[in-house]
Amino acid sequence: MDSCCAKVKGNVHPVPVRNRGVGKVGSGFWGERIGTNLWSSSFSNRQWRSLRKERKAKTINRAVLTPDLDQENLIFEGPVFEKQHADPSSVAAIILGGGAGTRLFPLTSRRAKPAVPIGGCYRLIDVPMSNCINSGIRKIFILTQFNSASLNRHIARIYNFGNGVNFGDGFVEVLAATQTPGEAGQKWFQGTADAVRQFIWVFEDAKNKNVEHILILSGDHLYRMDYMDFVQKHIDTNADITVSCVPMDDSRASDYGLMKIDNTGRIIQFSEKPKGPNLKAMKVNTTLLGLSEKEAEKYPYIASMGVYVFRTDVLLKLLTRKYLSCNDFGSEIIPLAVKDHNVQAYLFNDYWEDIGTIKSFFDANLALTEQPPKFEFYDPKTPFYTSPRFLPPTKVEECRILDAIISHGCFLRECSVQRSIVGVRSRLEYGVELKDTMMMGADYYQTESEIASLLAEGKVPIGVGQNTRIRNCIIDKNAKIGRDVVIANGDGVQEADRPSEGFYIRSGITVILKNATINDGTII
């Protein structure tokens, strides 16, 4: 009887090999242990062919009864597999400037959503931009359409990567909605996916030939994230698309895209902003994400953050060939792609807030004043960048300040500030009481002589006048609020439109318009 015998080195271990979608779990002999799933590493068909060829060449049949001890024994030499690491130079980011921003109106009446000030001295666009820079991603596109003048100006001033000397092949490009030849090119952006589709030719440019993965980011979220961890998970799972997600409670679940996943993290069902019975159908056991039983009961949904990473070839195929009539990622592209693509979920286990409404914007800002805060812009390793304004330090004269953020270049005189944010170049006069208020500040200073002249003429200068009391309020930039004013919404009005009087009320929060004037003695 003939048989095959082999000598196996002592450091060889049988390792289970899981073949996703190709075959069943088996076992093999490999030269070293492989600590990661083979199908999420750089394993390829070429290596399989090479391995089979090598085995065939080294296998020798021998008679067991008449062994030839001089013949060379067969030794299995398994290939060493190295984990494929995400390379920031192969990643491009697309930041979506958003639509008309109706839910954030009136803050978006003269600016795009990403240009809305936040945290005293930042703008919302600074969040994804800083996350990209801190993640090492230097190829950034920003798609804009509505009220983009201030956003474009902010980007041009701050995020200029120079002529390529300091950042290699890095760049920041603003791609404004424009009309192009053809019927489709005559329309404005019809949705998030359509916005990317209309500029798909950009990724055929020579400078983008090495882009293997494309990040799709929103310009109106507040969070700190290392996008390369996100991309690494995408590579490890050999995904076509990866969706970043967070656990979500009942109260807000219907505002987001919800998903169901299997035990490997693959998304098997995706529903955009479901209501009623469709919402209940998306409930899952979120202990799959590592939550405790108590946490899983509180957060029974898995919500999409609207942050995606695509393989470049997959994105191009979906937008230009497969789903030509689909205009939105969340409501159309992702739910359809789940059926025949490897769409994975990535759990983001940290602070994240969608700044989509006046209430969420207001709450997220005031949360920055808490001790300890759930989120803070300061971090020495991952700083958030914004405009270098070169303003003087804030001057404070006999004030009472409790749980507040005071930005640079402000003048505060014998006033009280509690659980509030005071933006750059703000002026608070004697006797002012500011509580639960987000004040954006001013774009420019008025000199002491200009202020005195305005007061002498019975006019109101920029800032807040003497003995004015304000609470539960958002004050937009360059607002002029006079003396002895009370802004408190004492009647508890939830919604009101008073543009001629300089304010709106949204969700019970008073919003003072940009450049508005609130005359002396006004009570709101």
Short mmCIF file of C-alpha atoms in Angstrom, two decimals:
data_model
loop_
_atom_site.label_atom_id
_atom_site.label_comp_id
_atom_site.label_asym_id
_atom_site.label_seq_id
_atom_site.Cartn_x
_atom_site.Cartn_y
_atom_site.Cartn_z
CA MET A 1 0.00 0.00 0.00
CA ASP A 2 1.33 3.36 -0.93
CA SER A 3 0.87 6.30 1.28
CA CYS A 4 2.01 9.89 1.77
CA CYS A 5 3.94 10.72 4.91
CA ALA A 6 5.29 14.05 6.05
CA LYS A 7 7.50 15.58 8.67
CA VAL A 8 5.86 18.59 10.28
CA LYS A 9 7.83 21.27 12.14
CA GLY A 10 7.10 21.69 15.81
CA ASN A 11 5.93 25.28 15.45
CA VAL A 12 3.15 24.40 13.01
CA HIS A 13 -0.36 24.62 14.39
CA PRO A 14 -3.68 23.57 12.88
CA VAL A 15 -5.72 26.72 12.38
CA PRO A 16 -9.40 26.92 11.47
CA VAL A 17 -9.87 28.71 8.19
CA ARG A 18 -13.16 30.52 7.76
CA ASN A 19 -14.11 31.09 4.17
CA ARG A 20 -16.82 33.81 4.07
CA GLY A 21 -19.37 32.81 1.50
CA VAL A 22 -17.06 30.39 -0.30
CA GLY A 23 -17.02 27.18 1.73
CA LYS A 24 -17.38 25.71 5.17
CA VAL A 25 -15.08 26.08 8.11
CA GLY A 26 -12.15 23.72 7.83
CA SER A 27 -8.68 23.40 9.26
CA GLY A 28 -5.26 23.67 7.77
CA PHE A 29 -1.62 23.57 8.76
CA TRP A 30 0.09 26.94 8.60
CA GLY A 31 3.62 28.01 9.44
CA GLU A 32 2.42 30.46 12.12
CA ARG A 33 -0.79 31.24 13.91
CA ILE A 34 -2.91 33.80 12.13
CA GLY A 35 -4.60 36.06 14.64
CA THR A 36 -7.09 37.61 12.20
CA ASN A 37 -9.69 36.31 9.82
CA LEU A 38 -7.99 35.32 6.60
CA TRP A 39 -10.65 36.89 4.49
CA SER A 40 -10.19 40.29 6.06
CA SER A 41 -6.44 40.21 5.43
CA SER A 42 -4.46 40.49 2.22
CA PHE A 43 -5.10 36.87 1.30
CA SER A 44 -5.72 36.50 -2.44
CA ASN A 45 -6.43 33.90 -5.08
CA ARG A 46 -2.90 34.35 -6.34
CA GLN A 47 -1.53 33.16 -2.98
CA TRP A 48 -3.86 30.15 -3.05
CA ARG A 49 -2.58 29.18 -6.50
CA SER A 50 1.01 29.65 -5.36
CA LEU A 51 0.43 27.50 -2.29
CA ARG A 52 -1.22 24.68 -4.27
CA LYS A 53 1.62 24.72 -6.79
CA GLU A 54 4.23 24.53 -4.06
CA ARG A 55 2.49 21.63 -2.33
CA LYS A 56 2.19 19.74 -5.58
CA ALA A 57 5.86 20.16 -6.29
CA LYS A 58 6.99 18.98 -2.84
CA THR A 59 4.64 15.98 -2.34
CA ILE A 60 6.42 12.62 -2.77
CA ASN A 61 4.68 9.19 -2.65
CA ARG A 62 6.55 6.53 -0.72
CA ALA A 63 6.14 2.86 0.22
CA VAL A 64 5.62 2.59 3.94
CA LEU A 65 7.15 -0.94 4.13
CA THR A 66 10.36 0.04 2.33
CA PRO A 67 11.11 3.56 3.52
CA ASP A 68 14.09 5.33 2.08
CA LEU A 69 15.61 7.24 4.97
CA ASP A 70 17.95 9.13 2.69
CA GLN A 71 15.14 10.75 0.78
CA GLU A 72 14.24 14.26 1.72
CA ASN A 73 11.26 14.45 4.01
CA LEU A 74 8.41 16.78 3.06
CA ILE A 75 8.17 19.93 5.17
CA PHE A 76 5.11 22.18 5.06
CA GLU A 77 6.13 25.81 4.89
CA GLY A 78 3.04 27.98 5.37
CA PRO A 79 3.06 31.50 3.98
CA VAL A 80 3.26 34.32 6.51
CA PHE A 81 0.21 36.55 6.26
CA GLU A 82 0.50 40.19 7.16
CA LYS A 83 -2.52 42.24 8.12
CA GLN A 84 -3.33 44.91 5.58
CA HIS A 85 -3.11 48.26 7.30
CA ALA A 86 -5.22 51.25 6.28
CA ASP A 87 -3.16 53.89 4.51
CA PRO A 88 -4.45 57.49 4.87
CA SER A 89 -2.95 58.38 1.50
CA SER A 90 -5.34 55.92 -0.17
CA VAL A 91 -8.41 57.53 1.42
CA ALA A 92 -10.36 60.56 0.23
CA ALA A 93 -13.09 62.28 2.25
CA ILE A 94 -16.22 63.92 0.89
CA ILE A 95 -17.94 66.30 3.32
CA LEU A 96 -21.54 67.03 2.39
CA GLY A 97 -22.54 70.65 2.87
CA GLY A 98 -26.16 69.68 3.45
CA GLY A 99 -29.43 70.91 2.02
CA ALA A 100 -31.41 74.04 2.79
CA GLY A 101 -31.24 73.34 6.53
CA THR A 102 -34.91 74.09 7.15
CA ARG A 103 -34.94 72.34 10.54
CA LEU A 104 -32.08 74.60 11.70
CA PHE A 105 -33.75 77.77 10.43
CA PRO A 106 -33.37 80.71 11.18
CA LEU A 107 -29.67 80.00 11.87
CA THR A 108 -29.40 78.83 8.24
CA SER A 109 -31.23 81.81 6.72
CA ARG A 110 -27.91 83.34 5.58
CA ARG A 111 -25.45 80.47 5.89
CA ALA A 112 -25.05 76.76 5.12
CA LYS A 113 -25.48 74.30 8.00
CA PRO A 114 -21.75 73.52 8.25
CA ALA A 115 -21.03 77.25 8.65
CA VAL A 116 -23.22 77.62 11.77
CA PRO A 117 -21.07 78.74 14.75
CA ILE A 118 -20.76 76.33 17.68
CA GLY A 119 -18.91 76.19 20.99
CA GLY A 120 -18.04 79.89 21.11
CA CYS A 121 -15.43 80.10 18.36
CA TYR A 122 -15.87 77.12 16.01
CA ARG A 123 -18.11 76.30 13.07
CA LEU A 124 -19.71 72.92 12.44
CA ILE A 125 -17.47 72.29 9.40
CA ASP A 126 -14.46 72.38 11.76
CA VAL A 127 -15.58 69.05 13.25
CA PRO A 128 -15.21 66.75 10.20
CA MET A 129 -12.29 68.81 8.89
CA SER A 130 -10.35 68.45 12.15
CA ASN A 131 -11.22 64.75 12.38
CA CYS A 132 -9.82 64.27 8.86
CA ILE A 133 -6.60 66.14 9.64
CA ASN A 134 -6.11 64.31 12.95
CA SER A 135 -6.70 61.00 11.14
CA GLY A 136 -4.01 61.80 8.59
CA ILE A 137 -6.48 62.20 5.70
CA ARG A 138 -5.31 64.98 3.40
CA LYS A 139 -7.56 64.54 0.35
CA ILE A 140 -10.77 66.35 1.19
CA PHE A 141 -13.69 67.46 -0.97
CA ILE A 142 -16.52 69.65 0.32
CA LEU A 143 -19.77 69.69 -1.63
CA THR A 144 -21.80 72.88 -1.19
CA GLN A 145 -25.04 74.23 -2.59
CA PHE A 146 -27.14 76.42 -0.27
CA ASN A 147 -25.95 79.76 1.19
CA SER A 148 -22.34 78.71 0.79
CA ALA A 149 -20.60 82.13 0.76
CA SER A 150 -19.59 82.20 4.45
CA LEU A 151 -18.69 78.48 4.37
CA ASN A 152 -16.44 78.95 1.35
CA ARG A 153 -14.78 81.96 2.97
CA HIS A 154 -14.14 80.07 6.22
CA ILE A 155 -12.62 77.09 4.39
CA ALA A 156 -10.40 79.28 2.23
CA ARG A 157 -9.05 81.15 5.25
CA ILE A 158 -8.35 78.16 7.49
CA TYR A 159 -7.86 74.96 5.50
CA ASN A 160 -5.35 76.00 2.90
CA PHE A 161 -2.86 73.14 2.58
CA GLY A 162 -0.57 75.27 0.46
CA ASN A 163 0.92 74.22 -2.87
CA GLY A 164 1.54 70.62 -1.89
CA VAL A 165 4.95 71.15 -0.30
CA ASN A 166 3.85 70.75 3.32
CA PHE A 167 1.15 68.12 2.80
CA GLY A 168 2.46 66.15 -0.16
CA ASP A 169 -0.46 65.42 -2.45
CA GLY A 170 -3.00 66.72 0.08
CA PHE A 171 -5.71 69.23 -0.81
CA VAL A 172 -9.04 70.70 0.20
CA GLU A 173 -11.37 71.37 -2.71
CA VAL A 174 -14.78 73.01 -2.53
CA LEU A 175 -17.09 71.59 -5.19
CA ALA A 176 -20.03 73.97 -5.51
CA ALA A 177 -23.25 72.85 -7.18
CA THR A 178 -23.13 73.83 -10.82
CA GLN A 179 -24.88 73.10 -14.07
CA THR A 180 -23.23 70.76 -16.57
CA PRO A 181 -24.11 69.49 -20.07
CA GLY A 182 -26.94 66.98 -20.30
CA GLU A 183 -30.40 66.78 -18.78
CA ALA A 184 -29.20 65.61 -15.37
CA GLY A 185 -26.62 68.38 -15.27
CA GLN A 186 -29.31 71.05 -15.45
CA LYS A 187 -30.59 70.17 -11.97
CA TRP A 188 -29.28 71.10 -8.55
CA PHE A 189 -28.23 68.34 -6.16
CA GLN A 190 -31.23 66.05 -5.64
CA GLY A 191 -29.79 64.34 -2.57
CA THR A 192 -26.58 63.17 -0.91
CA ALA A 193 -25.84 60.46 -3.50
CA ASP A 194 -26.76 62.70 -6.42
CA ALA A 195 -24.37 65.37 -5.13
CA VAL A 196 -21.50 62.87 -5.26
CA ARG A 197 -22.69 61.50 -8.63
CA GLN A 198 -22.60 64.95 -10.24
CA PHE A 199 -18.90 65.23 -9.36
CA ILE A 200 -17.99 61.59 -9.98
CA TRP A 201 -15.62 62.67 -12.75
CA VAL A 202 -13.37 64.15 -10.08
CA PHE A 203 -12.35 60.66 -8.99
CA GLU A 204 -11.23 59.80 -12.49
CA ASP A 205 -8.63 62.56 -12.28
CA ALA A 206 -4.99 61.47 -12.31
CA LYS A 207 -4.28 62.81 -8.83
CA ASN A 208 -6.98 60.55 -7.38
CA LYS A 209 -5.92 57.34 -9.10
CA ASN A 210 -4.56 55.87 -5.85
CA VAL A 211 -7.74 56.50 -3.84
CA GLU A 212 -9.00 53.06 -2.78
CA HIS A 213 -11.58 54.12 -0.19
CA ILE A 214 -13.94 57.09 -0.02
CA LEU A 215 -15.34 58.47 3.22
CA ILE A 216 -18.74 60.14 3.06
CA LEU A 217 -19.13 62.60 5.95
CA SER A 218 -21.79 65.02 7.12
CA GLY A 219 -21.02 68.64 7.91
CA ASP A 220 -23.50 69.02 10.79
CA HIS A 221 -22.43 66.46 13.42
CA LEU A 222 -20.52 66.93 16.68
CA TYR A 223 -18.09 64.15 17.60
CA ARG A 224 -14.40 63.23 17.71
CA MET A 225 -13.41 60.21 15.64
CA ASP A 226 -10.30 58.59 14.21
CA TYR A 227 -11.51 57.77 10.73
CA MET A 228 -8.60 55.41 10.11
CA ASP A 229 -9.95 53.02 12.79
CA PHE A 230 -13.18 53.11 10.80
CA VAL A 231 -11.38 52.41 7.52
CA GLN A 232 -9.33 49.64 9.15
CA LYS A 233 -12.52 47.82 10.20
CA HIS A 234 -13.77 48.27 6.63
CA ILE A 235 -10.61 46.59 5.29
CA ASP A 236 -10.50 43.84 7.94
CA THR A 237 -14.04 42.70 7.11
CA ASN A 238 -13.44 42.91 3.34
CA ALA A 239 -16.49 45.17 3.15
CA ASP A 240 -17.84 46.95 0.10
CA ILE A 241 -19.50 49.55 2.32
CA THR A 242 -19.21 50.20 6.05
CA VAL A 243 -21.74 52.26 7.99
CA SER A 244 -20.82 53.88 11.30
CA CYS A 245 -23.56 53.40 13.88
CA VAL A 246 -24.56 54.17 17.46
CA PRO A 247 -27.09 52.62 19.86
CA MET A 248 -30.30 54.67 19.96
CA ASP A 249 -33.27 55.04 22.32
CA ASP A 250 -36.99 55.09 21.50
CA SER A 251 -37.40 58.86 21.68
CA ARG A 252 -35.18 59.67 18.69
CA ALA A 253 -34.96 56.43 16.74
CA SER A 254 -37.43 57.53 14.05
CA ASP A 255 -35.13 60.44 13.12
CA TYR A 256 -32.38 58.12 11.86
CA GLY A 257 -31.69 55.25 9.51
CA LEU A 258 -31.98 52.03 11.51
CA MET A 259 -30.37 48.67 10.82
CA LYS A 260 -30.31 45.03 11.79
CA ILE A 261 -27.06 43.08 11.79
CA ASP A 262 -26.00 39.45 12.06
CA ASN A 263 -23.43 38.11 14.51
CA THR A 264 -20.56 38.96 12.13
CA GLY A 265 -21.53 42.65 11.97
CA ARG A 266 -22.96 42.44 8.48
CA ILE A 267 -26.04 44.61 7.90
CA ILE A 268 -28.96 42.46 6.81
CA GLN A 269 -31.70 45.10 6.87
CA PHE A 270 -31.68 48.91 6.69
CA SER A 271 -34.67 51.27 7.03
CA GLU A 272 -34.43 55.06 6.74
CA LYS A 273 -36.41 56.97 9.40
CA PRO A 274 -39.16 54.36 9.92
CA LYS A 275 -42.41 55.25 11.68
CA GLY A 276 -45.10 53.32 13.56
CA PRO A 277 -45.04 49.53 13.05
CA ASN A 278 -42.01 49.81 10.76
CA LEU A 279 -40.11 51.45 13.62
CA LYS A 280 -41.01 48.70 16.10
CA ALA A 281 -39.93 46.10 13.55
CA MET A 282 -36.37 47.51 13.65
CA LYS A 283 -35.89 46.78 17.36
CA VAL A 284 -32.92 44.49 18.03
CA ASN A 285 -31.03 43.01 20.94
CA THR A 286 -28.16 45.49 21.14
CA THR A 287 -26.17 43.23 23.45
CA LEU A 288 -24.71 42.16 20.08
CA LEU A 289 -22.84 45.47 20.20
CA GLY A 290 -21.41 44.71 23.63
CA LEU A 291 -24.04 46.61 25.63
CA SER A 292 -25.15 45.30 29.01
CA GLU A 293 -28.69 43.98 29.42
CA LYS A 294 -29.72 47.22 31.11
CA GLU A 295 -28.17 49.40 28.40
CA ALA A 296 -29.68 47.21 25.67
CA GLU A 297 -33.13 47.73 27.16
CA LYS A 298 -32.61 51.51 27.08
CA TYR A 299 -31.10 51.54 23.57
CA PRO A 300 -32.98 48.91 21.51
CA TYR A 301 -32.09 50.33 18.09
CA ILE A 302 -28.93 50.57 15.98
CA ALA A 303 -28.87 53.97 14.24
CA SER A 304 -26.75 55.08 11.32
CA MET A 305 -24.58 58.16 11.90
CA GLY A 306 -24.73 59.05 8.22
CA VAL A 307 -20.98 58.39 8.04
CA TYR A 308 -19.93 55.83 5.43
CA VAL A 309 -16.83 54.39 3.83
CA PHE A 310 -17.04 52.87 0.33
CA ARG A 311 -14.54 51.01 -1.76
CA THR A 312 -13.97 53.44 -4.61
CA ASP A 313 -14.83 50.96 -7.37
CA VAL A 314 -18.05 49.98 -5.57
CA LEU A 315 -19.13 53.60 -5.14
CA LEU A 316 -18.50 54.39 -8.82
CA LYS A 317 -20.42 51.30 -9.92
CA LEU A 318 -23.41 52.00 -7.68
CA LEU A 319 -23.74 55.64 -8.70
CA THR A 320 -23.00 55.42 -12.42
CA ARG A 321 -24.34 52.02 -13.45
CA LYS A 322 -26.43 50.16 -10.90
CA TYR A 323 -28.57 52.75 -9.13
CA LEU A 324 -28.73 55.64 -11.58
CA SER A 325 -32.13 56.84 -10.36
CA CYS A 326 -31.24 56.77 -6.65
CA ASN A 327 -30.39 60.15 -5.18
CA ASP A 328 -29.86 59.53 -1.46
CA PHE A 329 -27.44 57.29 0.41
CA GLY A 330 -29.53 56.68 3.53
CA SER A 331 -32.96 56.12 2.01
CA GLU A 332 -31.99 54.46 -1.28
CA ILE A 333 -28.38 53.40 -1.93
CA ILE A 334 -27.62 51.69 1.41
CA PRO A 335 -30.95 49.75 1.72
CA LEU A 336 -30.54 48.41 -1.83
CA ALA A 337 -26.83 47.64 -1.49
CA VAL A 338 -27.48 45.54 1.63
CA LYS A 339 -29.11 42.88 -0.56
CA ASP A 340 -26.12 42.00 -2.72
CA HIS A 341 -23.05 43.67 -1.20
CA ASN A 342 -21.03 43.14 1.95
CA VAL A 343 -22.27 46.10 3.99
CA GLN A 344 -20.79 46.13 7.48
CA ALA A 345 -21.67 48.05 10.66
CA TYR A 346 -19.01 49.86 12.68
CA LEU A 347 -19.96 50.66 16.27
CA PHE A 348 -18.86 54.15 17.32
CA ASN A 349 -18.78 53.96 21.09
CA ASP A 350 -18.33 57.61 22.01
CA TYR A 351 -20.16 60.94 22.06
CA TRP A 352 -22.00 61.82 18.86
CA GLU A 353 -24.74 64.36 18.22
CA ASP A 354 -26.62 65.20 15.05
CA ILE A 355 -26.98 69.00 14.99
CA GLY A 356 -30.07 68.90 12.81
CA THR A 357 -32.61 70.98 14.74
CA ILE A 358 -32.66 74.15 16.85
CA LYS A 359 -33.24 72.09 20.00
CA SER A 360 -30.39 69.62 19.33
CA PHE A 361 -28.08 72.56 18.48
CA PHE A 362 -29.04 74.39 21.67
CA ASP A 363 -28.73 71.33 23.91
CA ALA A 364 -25.38 70.29 22.41
CA ASN A 365 -23.93 73.76 23.02
CA LEU A 366 -25.08 74.01 26.63
CA ALA A 367 -23.84 70.46 27.28
CA LEU A 368 -20.33 71.79 26.63
CA THR A 369 -20.58 73.79 29.87
CA GLU A 370 -21.33 70.75 32.06
CA GLN A 371 -18.81 69.36 34.52
CA PRO A 372 -17.49 67.02 33.34
CA PRO A 373 -18.68 67.63 29.77
CA LYS A 374 -19.77 64.75 27.56
CA PHE A 375 -17.74 66.36 24.79
CA GLU A 376 -15.07 69.03 24.72
CA PHE A 377 -13.18 70.65 21.88
CA TYR A 378 -9.91 70.69 23.79
CA ASP A 379 -7.65 67.67 23.41
CA PRO A 380 -3.87 68.11 23.08
CA LYS A 381 -3.52 65.05 20.84
CA THR A 382 -6.50 65.69 18.58
CA PRO A 383 -7.15 69.44 18.58
CA PHE A 384 -10.02 71.03 16.71
CA TYR A 385 -8.97 73.70 14.24
CA THR A 386 -10.71 76.94 13.39
CA SER A 387 -10.03 80.49 12.27
CA PRO A 388 -6.93 82.09 13.84
CA ARG A 389 -8.53 85.44 14.71
CA PHE A 390 -5.61 86.92 16.70
CA LEU A 391 -7.94 88.50 19.26
CA PRO A 392 -6.90 89.87 22.67
CA PRO A 393 -7.69 87.95 25.87
CA THR A 394 -11.16 88.40 27.32
CA LYS A 395 -11.48 91.18 29.91
CA VAL A 396 -13.70 90.48 32.94
CA GLU A 397 -14.64 93.16 35.49
CA GLU A 398 -16.32 92.06 38.74
CA CYS A 399 -18.45 89.36 37.09
CA ARG A 400 -20.11 86.20 38.38
CA ILE A 401 -19.42 83.33 35.98
CA LEU A 402 -20.63 79.79 36.67
CA ASP A 403 -20.36 76.77 34.34
CA ALA A 404 -19.76 78.87 31.25
CA ILE A 405 -17.49 79.15 28.22
CA ILE A 406 -16.16 82.64 27.47
CA SER A 407 -14.46 82.98 24.10
CA HIS A 408 -11.58 85.31 23.33
CA GLY A 409 -11.85 89.02 22.65
CA CYS A 410 -14.86 89.62 24.96
CA PHE A 411 -15.63 92.48 27.37
CA LEU A 412 -17.71 91.61 30.45
CA ARG A 413 -18.56 94.30 33.02
CA GLU A 414 -20.25 93.44 36.35
CA CYS A 415 -22.54 90.85 34.79
CA SER A 416 -23.73 87.32 35.63
CA VAL A 417 -23.17 84.41 33.24
CA GLN A 418 -24.52 80.98 34.15
CA ARG A 419 -24.55 77.79 32.03
CA SER A 420 -24.00 79.79 28.88
CA ILE A 421 -21.60 80.18 25.97
CA VAL A 422 -20.31 83.65 25.11
CA GLY A 423 -18.88 83.89 21.59
CA VAL A 424 -15.96 85.90 20.25
CA ARG A 425 -16.00 89.72 20.54
CA SER A 426 -19.08 89.69 22.77
CA ARG A 427 -19.90 92.72 24.95
CA LEU A 428 -21.96 92.36 28.12
CA GLU A 429 -22.67 95.55 30.03
CA TYR A 430 -23.38 96.27 33.72
CA GLY A 431 -26.16 94.28 35.32
CA VAL A 432 -26.64 91.80 32.46
CA GLU A 433 -27.87 88.35 33.46
CA LEU A 434 -27.22 85.56 30.98
CA LYS A 435 -28.52 82.08 31.79
CA ASP A 436 -28.94 78.97 29.60
CA THR A 437 -27.96 81.00 26.55
CA MET A 438 -25.81 80.43 23.47
CA MET A 439 -24.40 83.80 22.32
CA MET A 440 -22.47 83.58 19.05
CA GLY A 441 -20.65 86.90 19.36
CA ALA A 442 -19.72 89.38 16.65
CA ASP A 443 -17.77 89.53 13.40
CA TYR A 444 -16.20 92.90 14.20
CA TYR A 445 -15.63 95.40 17.01
CA GLN A 446 -17.21 98.78 17.53
CA THR A 447 -14.90 101.31 19.14
CA GLU A 448 -15.76 103.01 22.43
CA SER A 449 -16.41 106.26 20.57
CA GLU A 450 -18.76 104.53 18.13
CA ILE A 451 -20.67 102.91 20.99
CA ALA A 452 -20.96 106.24 22.84
CA SER A 453 -22.17 107.96 19.67
CA LEU A 454 -24.85 105.31 19.04
CA LEU A 455 -26.08 105.51 22.64
CA ALA A 456 -26.25 109.30 22.44
CA GLU A 457 -28.44 108.99 19.33
CA GLY A 458 -30.75 106.51 21.07
CA LYS A 459 -29.50 103.62 18.95
CA VAL A 460 -28.32 100.20 20.09
CA PRO A 461 -24.69 99.05 19.68
CA ILE A 462 -23.61 95.43 19.12
CA GLY A 463 -23.78 93.38 22.31
CA VAL A 464 -26.10 93.31 25.33
CA GLY A 465 -27.06 96.54 27.10
CA GLN A 466 -27.28 97.35 30.80
CA ASN A 467 -29.66 95.48 33.14
CA THR A 468 -30.88 93.09 30.44
CA ARG A 469 -31.96 89.58 31.47
CA ILE A 470 -31.77 86.72 28.98
CA ARG A 471 -32.43 83.02 29.41
CA ASN A 472 -33.17 79.99 27.21
CA CYS A 473 -32.00 81.85 24.13
CA ILE A 474 -29.76 81.65 21.06
CA ILE A 475 -28.29 85.01 20.04
CA ASP A 476 -26.95 85.02 16.48
CA LYS A 477 -23.97 87.11 15.39
CA ASN A 478 -23.85 90.91 15.48
CA ALA A 479 -27.15 91.13 17.38
CA LYS A 480 -27.87 94.48 19.06
CA ILE A 481 -29.81 94.06 22.31
CA GLY A 482 -30.66 97.24 24.21
CA ARG A 483 -31.01 98.19 27.87
CA ASP A 484 -33.59 96.77 30.30
CA VAL A 485 -34.62 94.04 27.86
CA VAL A 486 -36.16 90.78 29.09
CA ILE A 487 -35.89 87.69 26.88
CA ALA A 488 -37.35 84.75 28.79
CA ASN A 489 -40.42 83.45 26.89
CA GLY A 490 -42.38 83.62 30.12
CA ASP A 491 -45.57 82.42 28.43
CA GLY A 492 -43.89 79.19 27.28
CA VAL A 493 -44.63 79.73 23.58
CA GLN A 494 -43.28 76.81 21.55
CA GLU A 495 -43.34 78.20 18.02
CA ALA A 496 -43.48 81.82 16.81
CA ASP A 497 -42.31 83.77 13.75
CA ARG A 498 -41.51 87.43 14.43
CA PRO A 499 -38.83 88.33 11.86
CA SER A 500 -39.91 91.98 11.79
CA GLU A 501 -39.24 92.13 15.53
CA GLY A 502 -35.90 90.34 15.18
CA PHE A 503 -36.65 86.88 16.57
CA TYR A 504 -38.20 83.45 16.14
CA ILE A 505 -39.20 80.86 18.74
CA ARG A 506 -38.45 77.21 18.00
CA SER A 507 -39.19 74.38 20.47
CA GLY A 508 -39.61 77.02 23.19
CA ILE A 509 -36.16 78.48 22.49
CA THR A 510 -35.95 82.16 21.50
CA VAL A 511 -33.63 82.77 18.55
CA ILE A 512 -32.43 86.36 18.02
CA LEU A 513 -31.61 86.85 14.34
CA LYS A 514 -28.24 87.79 12.93
CA ASN A 515 -27.80 91.60 12.76
CA ALA A 516 -31.16 92.04 14.54
CA THR A 517 -31.91 94.99 16.81
CA ILE A 518 -33.91 94.52 20.01
CA ASN A 519 -34.77 97.99 21.30
CA ASP A 520 -34.53 99.20 24.89
CA GLY A 521 -37.19 97.89 27.26
CA THR A 522 -38.43 95.09 24.95
CA ILE A 523 -39.99 92.07 26.66
CA ILE A 524 -40.09 88.74 24.79
#
